[in-house]
Every structure is written in C-alpha cells, then in structure tokens.
Amino acid sequence: MFAKGLFWFRRDLRLYDNAALHNALTHCSQIACVFVFDENILGKLADKDDRRITFIWKSILEIQEKLQKLGSDLFIFYGDPIDLIPKLSSSISAEAVFTNRDYETQALTRDEMVQAKLNEKKIQFFTSKDQIIFEASEVTKPDGKPYTVFTPFKKTWYKTLDNHEYDFLASYPIERHLKSTGVASRLIQKEEIESIRLKLSKPGRNEPVLQVRSLSDMGFVEAKDLIVGAGSAAADEQLDSFIKTHLLSYKDQRDFPDLRATSNLSTHLRFGTLSIRKCFRAALNIVRAQTEPKAKENAETWLSELIWREFYSMILQAYPHVQEKAFKPEYQNLMWRVDEKLFQAWADGMTGYPIVDAGMRQLKQTGLMHNRVRMITASFLTKDLLIDWRKGEAHFARYLLDFDLASNNGGWQWASSTGTDAVPYFRIFNPSLQSGKFDPEAKYIKEFVPELKNIEPAKIHKLEFSVANYPKPIIRHDEAKNAVMSLFKRTTAMKDKES
Ligand SMILES: Cc1cc2nc3c(=O)[nH]c(=O)nc-3n(C[C@H](O)[C@H](O)[C@H](O)COP(=O)(O)OP(=O)(O)OC[C@H]3O[C@@H](n4cnc5c(N)ncnc54)[C@H](O)[C@@H]3O)c2cc1C
C-alpha cells in the first residue's frame, strides 16, 4: 500500500468503471487526479476550434466538478507529460502513478519515457487494460499467433469471454472507494491541491507549469457545433436511448445514412466517457433476453461491430507497422497517383458523385460520417482516384470527432485492400449503385448537397442531371475500374516474378 498516488486520465474520461483508477484507489491511501493536454499532440492540430479539444475540455470539466463535490479537485495542465507527470508526482509526494494503457506507438514511447523518469525518482508506474475487453495476447490462434481474419477472431473472442464466465466484463467499483473512510478522505483535498498548483505555476528553478483554466489558455476556441454531448452523463443517455430505440433493428437499418439508426457512441468509446465493459454488458443482456430470433440477430450484429473495434486494436498492437505501411507487404509500394487537384475535390465534397460529396461534406460540417459512407468515400479515393489511402487516412484523422488510430487505419486499409481481412482489390464500390441502394430517396444526399434539392432521386443516382455550381463527375467510374485492376495486378505480377 502506498501513502500517496497519482491517477493520470487519458482516453478514459469517466469516474466509474475505470480500471487504473480502481487500481490507484485500492493501492494508495490517498490519490490526486490529473489530466494533461499534451503539447506534442495539440501543437499539430490545424484547427483552433478542433471539436475534439472542446469534447475533452467539457468532459474533464464534468470530472472536475464531481471531484470538487468530493472535496478534491482535478489538476489540468498543458505541456509535455514526460516532464509534467514526474514533476507533479514529486510535488504531491506520490510513490506511484496509475494510468490506463494506450497502444499507439507514440503513446507507448511516451509512457516508456515517463516511466524512466519516474523510476529515477523512485516512483512506480502502473498501467491497466481499460479501453478494450481483450488485449492482443489474450485472444490468439491456438499456436499463440495473432489472428488476421475477423470471423475466427470473433469466435475465439466469445469463447474466451465464456471460459471466464464473463469476468472480463465486470465493472470496477470505483464509487465506494471514492467516498471518505471515517474522517480520512481517499482524495487529496482541495486546499492541498491549490497550494501545489500555486507552487507549480510560480517561476522557480524550473519552468512554471501551465495550469489550464480555459480553452484559450492553450490557444483554442470552443467548437460551437459539437453534435455529440460531452461527458459520461451524455454517454449513458446515448447508450440507453440507442438500446431502447434502435438496437433491435440495428442490422436492418444500420446501412441507411439518413435513418440515423446507429448508436453514435464511437466518440464516447474513443475518449472513454463510456466504459466498453458497460457497453458489452448492456448489449449482451438484451441478446440473452431475446426470444425473437430476428431481434436477437439485430442486436448480435451490433456486438459484432464492437468486436471489430477490438479486432483493429489487436491488429495495431500485434502489427504496429500498419501505422505507416500497408499490412500486406506486397501492397506496400503501389504506384498511387499523385494529383492534388483530384484529392482536393474529394476532400471538399466536389467530385460530382453525390453520395461521395455528401459524405465528405458531412465530415467537415459535423466531424462525423456514417459508416457506409466512410466505406464509399474511402473506396472512391483509393479505387476510383487511385490516391494513396494514407492521404485519406490523414484527412479523416484531421476532422473525425471519433478519430481512433486503430479503427481509422483498419477502415482505410480495409477499403483500399492493403489491409488484413480487407475487401478484395477487384471489389470496387460503385457510387451510383451504393447511393441508389442505401439512400434511395436521396434524403441524406440532399441534406449535405443542397444544390441537388430539386433533382429527382433516380436522376441523382444515375448522374443524369446538370446543376449550376455543382461539378460534373471528375472521373469516370467505369474507366477507373480498369486502372485499379491494372495497378494491383502489376504489383501482383511483380511479386510473382520476384519470388
Ligand atoms: C475509412 C473508415 C474510417 C473509420 N474511422 C474510424 C475512426 O477513426 N474511429 C472509429 O471509432 N471508427 C471508425 N470507423 C468505423 C465506423 O465507421 C465508426 O465506428 C462508426 O461509423 C461510428 O458510428 P456509431 O458509433 O454509430 O457506430 P455503431 O454502428 O453503432 O457501432 C458501435 C460501435 O462499434 C465500433 N465500430 C463500428 N464499426 C466499426 C468498424 N468498422 N471498425 C471499428 N470499430 C467499429 C465503434 O466503436 C462504434 O461506436 C471507420 C470506418 C471506415 C470505413
């Protein structure tokens, strides 16, 4: 048992069912909590009204308010966590730091550096699994190697859950530990936090620490158009409402972007304002209670999507090279087309293909894009325009409120056929057929491409219209098909020659 500890919030912005917070509370007599806005990440953001920063800011204010009600407070800093975490730990005389694991390469390197600095000060560093149910080493093929195909991964995933009687979904009971025991509070009290704050913000031997009291302290402004409510209360509401209204029809409706029939929980799962264990528990309980096979199938399909998230996290952990390179080595050096004009037309939603343009405009206007349309737009960039998937991946990373490196990379490598268990390279989404099938009345298209509001849906799908201010198709889909076939075939042929 440690006398004092520090809990470091990252992508787990909630005060319930939090693995590392539970670990801290059960191993320390008293703890303090901190969130650091990492200057290395924020410094690279292009938009000062980045929606993610507003989402994080509002979510941590919710946490801060709860901690204040418990007599404590949240340290909120801006800077380099590699310096700040050890500095703060020393200031509060912490003997250990607790945090939840992050699997991205940059985060792993950062954590190694934090750990090394803490160890120099004889402070211990503990990490916990929290953002997924199973880590890569927990669901493997019988020979211990990672899966590269989704369906067998999913089977073993369920089997592992079953074998442990669903223990992996158990909630970490934080609430009872947060309360005072007798006169002693488990949280370092406000007054002490305030005096440490003061000490750290004064120029002394070291640079003063930047305490964040508003977004403008970091050079950001509030995004006014956040369409996902921040914080864990909003996440719970969203989960409840999805379960009540759409879970049992999910499979039938999820592909139609105008129906808004998916959960819209990806942002909450990304920032941990919703516990993934809670999500699985809630959905599994419904699946088990269903007697009607069709309803059960619908709910099971949603569970499958959550397992795709686990699958891509596993791929990132087991094959970190995917962050820069194609998963399949034979597709590492495809001769993608370099054409800034075509790329810009795609990014701006001005390709002349209404479903593609609607998706790209939804992304910029809202920070989100429906999954079916993510697949269509990603296929269009890589298979119709023949532009490198990494350019599309980076564009999504800039705008997506739910941006998650593992899922975004997985989605892009799937669509471009360079990834694991990806769509075969000869399967090319036909934008006209896709929009006719999934947006038959062109409601979604008209919402984001108002230039087409007076055009009949059938004409929109067949591209049989002409409207001022809206471009003609920038490429012919039937010709693009041949080009992509020869691009991939050329590589396959080269590979055959080499081997
Ligand atoms: C090119 C491309 C890029 C993507 N980038 C991201 C990203 O950066 N962040 C992200 O969370 N998802 C990403 N996805 C997956 C998917 O589009 C979103 O998770 C989904 O649209 C979010 O909406 P929802 O919460 O309503 O999902 P629902 O349909 O309700 O699904 C429930 C949850 O399952 C997970 N999920 C669903 N589909 C997938 C999937 N294909 N891969 C991984 N997890 C999934 C998400 O956490 C989601 O919230 C991407 C997909 C593609 C094709």
mmCIF file of C-alpha atoms in Angstrom, residues 30-207:
data_model
loop_
_atom_site.group_PDB
_atom_site.id
_atom_site.type_symbol
_atom_site.label_atom_id
_atom_site.label_comp_id
_atom_site.label_asym_id
_atom_site.label_seq_id
_atom_site.Cartn_x
_atom_site.Cartn_y
_atom_site.Cartn_z
ATOM 1 C CA GLN A 30 -4.812 8.900 -0.925
ATOM 2 C CA ILE A 31 -4.705 9.933 -4.548
ATOM 3 C CA ALA A 32 -4.799 13.046 -6.716
ATOM 4 C CA CYS A 33 -6.049 13.103 -10.329
ATOM 5 C CA VAL A 34 -4.539 14.882 -13.319
ATOM 6 C CA PHE A 35 -5.257 15.487 -16.994
ATOM 7 C CA VAL A 36 -2.528 16.818 -19.285
ATOM 8 C CA PHE A 37 -3.252 18.461 -22.625
ATOM 9 C CA ASP A 38 -0.211 17.159 -24.480
ATOM 10 C CA GLU A 39 1.534 19.968 -26.357
ATOM 11 C CA ASN A 40 3.050 17.402 -28.726
ATOM 12 C CA ILE A 41 -0.443 16.408 -29.885
ATOM 13 C CA LEU A 42 -2.205 19.769 -29.668
ATOM 14 C CA GLY A 43 0.662 21.547 -31.400
ATOM 15 C CA LYS A 44 -0.025 19.527 -34.554
ATOM 16 C CA LEU A 45 -3.749 20.272 -34.734
ATOM 17 C CA ALA A 46 -4.578 22.508 -37.665
ATOM 18 C CA ASP A 47 -7.870 23.923 -36.402
ATOM 19 C CA LYS A 48 -8.120 26.139 -33.359
ATOM 20 C CA ASP A 49 -11.757 25.131 -32.948
ATOM 21 C CA ASP A 50 -10.921 21.416 -33.141
ATOM 22 C CA ARG A 51 -14.060 19.655 -31.908
ATOM 23 C CA ARG A 52 -12.099 17.002 -30.042
ATOM 24 C CA ILE A 53 -10.447 19.557 -27.800
ATOM 25 C CA THR A 54 -13.849 21.003 -26.909
ATOM 26 C CA PHE A 55 -15.197 17.488 -26.275
ATOM 27 C CA ILE A 56 -12.261 16.637 -23.983
ATOM 28 C CA TRP A 57 -12.463 20.001 -22.242
ATOM 29 C CA LYS A 58 -16.155 19.625 -21.436
ATOM 30 C CA SER A 59 -15.702 16.023 -20.350
ATOM 31 C CA ILE A 60 -12.898 16.832 -17.927
ATOM 32 C CA LEU A 61 -14.851 19.781 -16.520
ATOM 33 C CA GLU A 62 -17.573 17.268 -15.654
ATOM 34 C CA ILE A 63 -14.963 15.154 -13.848
ATOM 35 C CA GLN A 64 -13.508 18.202 -12.123
ATOM 36 C CA GLU A 65 -16.919 19.212 -10.836
ATOM 37 C CA LYS A 66 -17.508 15.734 -9.417
ATOM 38 C CA LEU A 67 -14.095 15.709 -7.739
ATOM 39 C CA GLN A 68 -14.776 19.151 -6.253
ATOM 40 C CA LYS A 69 -18.027 17.849 -4.799
ATOM 41 C CA LEU A 70 -15.957 15.135 -3.123
ATOM 42 C CA GLY A 71 -13.716 17.823 -1.569
ATOM 43 C CA SER A 72 -10.872 17.365 -4.061
ATOM 44 C CA ASP A 73 -10.024 18.766 -7.490
ATOM 45 C CA LEU A 74 -8.514 17.880 -10.852
ATOM 46 C CA PHE A 75 -5.109 19.171 -11.935
ATOM 47 C CA ILE A 76 -5.386 20.312 -15.563
ATOM 48 C CA PHE A 77 -2.091 21.075 -17.265
ATOM 49 C CA TYR A 78 -0.846 21.955 -20.731
ATOM 50 C CA GLY A 79 2.652 20.814 -21.681
ATOM 51 C CA ASP A 80 4.774 17.735 -22.139
ATOM 52 C CA PRO A 81 3.572 14.874 -19.942
ATOM 53 C CA ILE A 82 7.077 13.406 -19.973
ATOM 54 C CA ASP A 83 8.127 16.357 -17.789
ATOM 55 C CA LEU A 84 4.856 17.159 -16.091
ATOM 56 C CA ILE A 85 3.842 13.776 -14.697
ATOM 57 C CA PRO A 86 7.138 13.210 -12.825
ATOM 58 C CA LYS A 87 7.161 16.848 -11.670
ATOM 59 C CA LEU A 88 3.624 16.680 -10.294
ATOM 60 C CA SER A 89 4.240 13.259 -8.735
ATOM 61 C CA SER A 90 7.185 14.663 -6.776
ATOM 62 C CA SER A 91 5.194 17.719 -5.718
ATOM 63 C CA ILE A 92 2.448 15.639 -4.154
ATOM 64 C CA SER A 93 4.982 13.094 -2.780
ATOM 65 C CA ALA A 94 3.363 10.304 -4.806
ATOM 66 C CA GLU A 95 5.001 6.913 -4.560
ATOM 67 C CA ALA A 96 3.193 5.569 -7.619
ATOM 68 C CA VAL A 97 1.460 6.738 -10.795
ATOM 69 C CA PHE A 98 -1.501 4.867 -12.279
ATOM 70 C CA THR A 99 -2.900 5.103 -15.783
ATOM 71 C CA ASN A 100 -4.745 3.066 -18.431
ATOM 72 C CA ARG A 101 -2.843 1.607 -21.350
ATOM 73 C CA ASP A 102 -2.732 3.218 -24.778
ATOM 74 C CA TYR A 103 -1.481 1.082 -27.672
ATOM 75 C CA GLU A 104 -0.409 3.623 -30.277
ATOM 76 C CA THR A 105 3.322 3.664 -30.920
ATOM 77 C CA GLN A 106 3.766 7.318 -29.936
ATOM 78 C CA ALA A 107 1.847 6.763 -26.721
ATOM 79 C CA LEU A 108 3.901 3.670 -25.882
ATOM 80 C CA THR A 109 7.132 5.615 -26.393
ATOM 81 C CA ARG A 110 5.816 8.489 -24.261
ATOM 82 C CA ASP A 111 4.873 6.090 -21.473
ATOM 83 C CA GLU A 112 8.287 4.429 -21.532
ATOM 84 C CA MET A 113 9.889 7.847 -21.110
ATOM 85 C CA VAL A 114 7.531 8.830 -18.305
ATOM 86 C CA GLN A 115 8.246 5.546 -16.573
ATOM 87 C CA ALA A 116 12.027 6.001 -16.878
ATOM 88 C CA LYS A 117 11.829 9.493 -15.353
ATOM 89 C CA LEU A 118 9.561 8.312 -12.561
ATOM 90 C CA ASN A 119 11.839 5.402 -11.781
ATOM 91 C CA GLU A 120 14.788 7.800 -11.446
ATOM 92 C CA LYS A 121 12.774 9.416 -8.668
ATOM 93 C CA LYS A 122 11.930 6.004 -7.193
ATOM 94 C CA ILE A 123 8.269 6.421 -8.150
ATOM 95 C CA GLN A 124 6.496 3.399 -9.589
ATOM 96 C CA PHE A 125 4.392 3.394 -12.766
ATOM 97 C CA PHE A 126 1.419 1.057 -13.208
ATOM 98 C CA THR A 127 -0.736 0.673 -16.295
ATOM 99 C CA SER A 128 -4.045 -1.189 -16.710
ATOM 100 C CA LYS A 129 -6.143 -2.509 -19.550
ATOM 101 C CA ASP A 130 -9.296 -0.434 -19.875
ATOM 102 C CA GLN A 131 -10.215 0.637 -23.405
ATOM 103 C CA ILE A 132 -10.788 -2.878 -24.728
ATOM 104 C CA ILE A 133 -12.007 -6.184 -23.325
ATOM 105 C CA PHE A 134 -9.078 -8.276 -24.563
ATOM 106 C CA GLU A 135 -5.522 -7.287 -25.399
ATOM 107 C CA ALA A 136 -3.693 -8.886 -28.323
ATOM 108 C CA SER A 137 -2.099 -11.621 -26.220
ATOM 109 C CA GLU A 138 -5.452 -12.690 -24.743
ATOM 110 C CA VAL A 139 -7.199 -13.731 -27.963
ATOM 111 C CA THR A 140 -4.839 -15.640 -30.230
ATOM 112 C CA LYS A 141 -4.833 -18.585 -32.619
ATOM 113 C CA PRO A 142 -4.139 -21.970 -30.993
ATOM 114 C CA ASP A 143 -0.436 -21.544 -31.887
ATOM 115 C CA GLY A 144 -0.303 -18.253 -29.962
ATOM 116 C CA LYS A 145 -0.061 -16.108 -33.103
ATOM 117 C CA PRO A 146 -2.417 -13.173 -33.650
ATOM 118 C CA TYR A 147 -5.472 -13.593 -35.850
ATOM 119 C CA THR A 148 -5.528 -11.760 -39.141
ATOM 120 C CA VAL A 149 -9.077 -12.691 -40.134
ATOM 121 C CA PHE A 150 -12.076 -11.299 -38.276
ATOM 122 C CA THR A 151 -14.529 -14.230 -38.092
ATOM 123 C CA PRO A 152 -12.259 -16.736 -36.299
ATOM 124 C CA PHE A 153 -11.029 -13.894 -34.076
ATOM 125 C CA LYS A 154 -14.628 -13.167 -33.096
ATOM 126 C CA LYS A 155 -15.283 -16.839 -32.337
ATOM 127 C CA THR A 156 -12.269 -17.104 -30.032
ATOM 128 C CA TRP A 157 -13.137 -13.722 -28.525
ATOM 129 C CA TYR A 158 -16.544 -15.076 -27.427
ATOM 130 C CA LYS A 159 -15.048 -18.360 -26.288
ATOM 131 C CA THR A 160 -12.519 -16.565 -24.090
ATOM 132 C CA LEU A 161 -15.304 -14.487 -22.582
ATOM 133 C CA ASP A 162 -17.375 -17.623 -21.908
ATOM 134 C CA ASN A 163 -14.458 -19.562 -20.443
ATOM 135 C CA HIS A 164 -14.030 -16.897 -17.799
ATOM 136 C CA GLU A 165 -17.724 -16.646 -17.037
ATOM 137 C CA TYR A 166 -17.887 -13.092 -18.296
ATOM 138 C CA ASP A 167 -15.442 -11.850 -15.613
ATOM 139 C CA PHE A 168 -13.834 -9.631 -18.223
ATOM 140 C CA LEU A 169 -16.984 -7.553 -18.372
ATOM 141 C CA ALA A 170 -17.207 -6.947 -14.635
ATOM 142 C CA SER A 171 -17.367 -3.323 -13.586
ATOM 143 C CA TYR A 172 -14.600 -1.805 -11.434
ATOM 144 C CA PRO A 173 -16.427 -0.477 -8.366
ATOM 145 C CA ILE A 174 -14.920 2.987 -8.082
ATOM 146 C CA GLU A 175 -17.748 4.801 -6.340
ATOM 147 C CA ARG A 176 -17.463 3.103 -2.985
ATOM 148 C CA HIS A 177 -13.704 3.809 -2.854
ATOM 149 C CA LEU A 178 -14.094 7.470 -3.702
ATOM 150 C CA LYS A 179 -16.046 8.153 -0.536
ATOM 151 C CA SER A 180 -14.272 9.053 2.704
ATOM 152 C CA THR A 181 -13.418 6.300 5.139
ATOM 153 C CA GLY A 182 -14.112 7.724 8.588
ATOM 154 C CA VAL A 183 -12.531 11.172 8.704
ATOM 155 C CA ALA A 184 -9.878 10.418 6.100
ATOM 156 C CA SER A 185 -10.686 11.265 2.502
ATOM 157 C CA ARG A 186 -9.334 8.990 -0.202
ATOM 158 C CA LEU A 187 -8.762 12.020 -2.406
ATOM 159 C CA ILE A 188 -6.142 14.655 -1.771
ATOM 160 C CA GLN A 189 -8.123 17.656 -0.604
ATOM 161 C CA LYS A 190 -8.779 20.878 -2.456
ATOM 162 C CA GLU A 191 -6.611 23.084 -0.220
ATOM 163 C CA GLU A 192 -3.567 20.881 -0.694
ATOM 164 C CA ILE A 193 -4.181 20.740 -4.443
ATOM 165 C CA GLU A 194 -4.482 24.517 -4.605
ATOM 166 C CA SER A 195 -1.211 25.060 -2.757
ATOM 167 C CA ILE A 196 0.608 22.598 -5.079
ATOM 168 C CA ARG A 197 -0.929 24.378 -8.043
ATOM 169 C CA LEU A 198 0.395 27.707 -6.815
ATOM 170 C CA LYS A 199 3.844 26.288 -6.217
ATOM 171 C CA LEU A 200 3.976 24.747 -9.694
ATOM 172 C CA SER A 201 2.788 27.835 -11.514
ATOM 173 C CA LYS A 202 5.442 30.145 -9.992
ATOM 174 C CA PRO A 203 8.668 30.578 -11.884
ATOM 175 C CA GLY A 204 11.366 28.912 -9.837
ATOM 176 C CA ARG A 205 14.210 26.623 -10.635
ATOM 177 C CA ASN A 206 12.090 25.048 -13.342
ATOM 178 C CA GLU A 207 9.734 26.454 -15.955
#
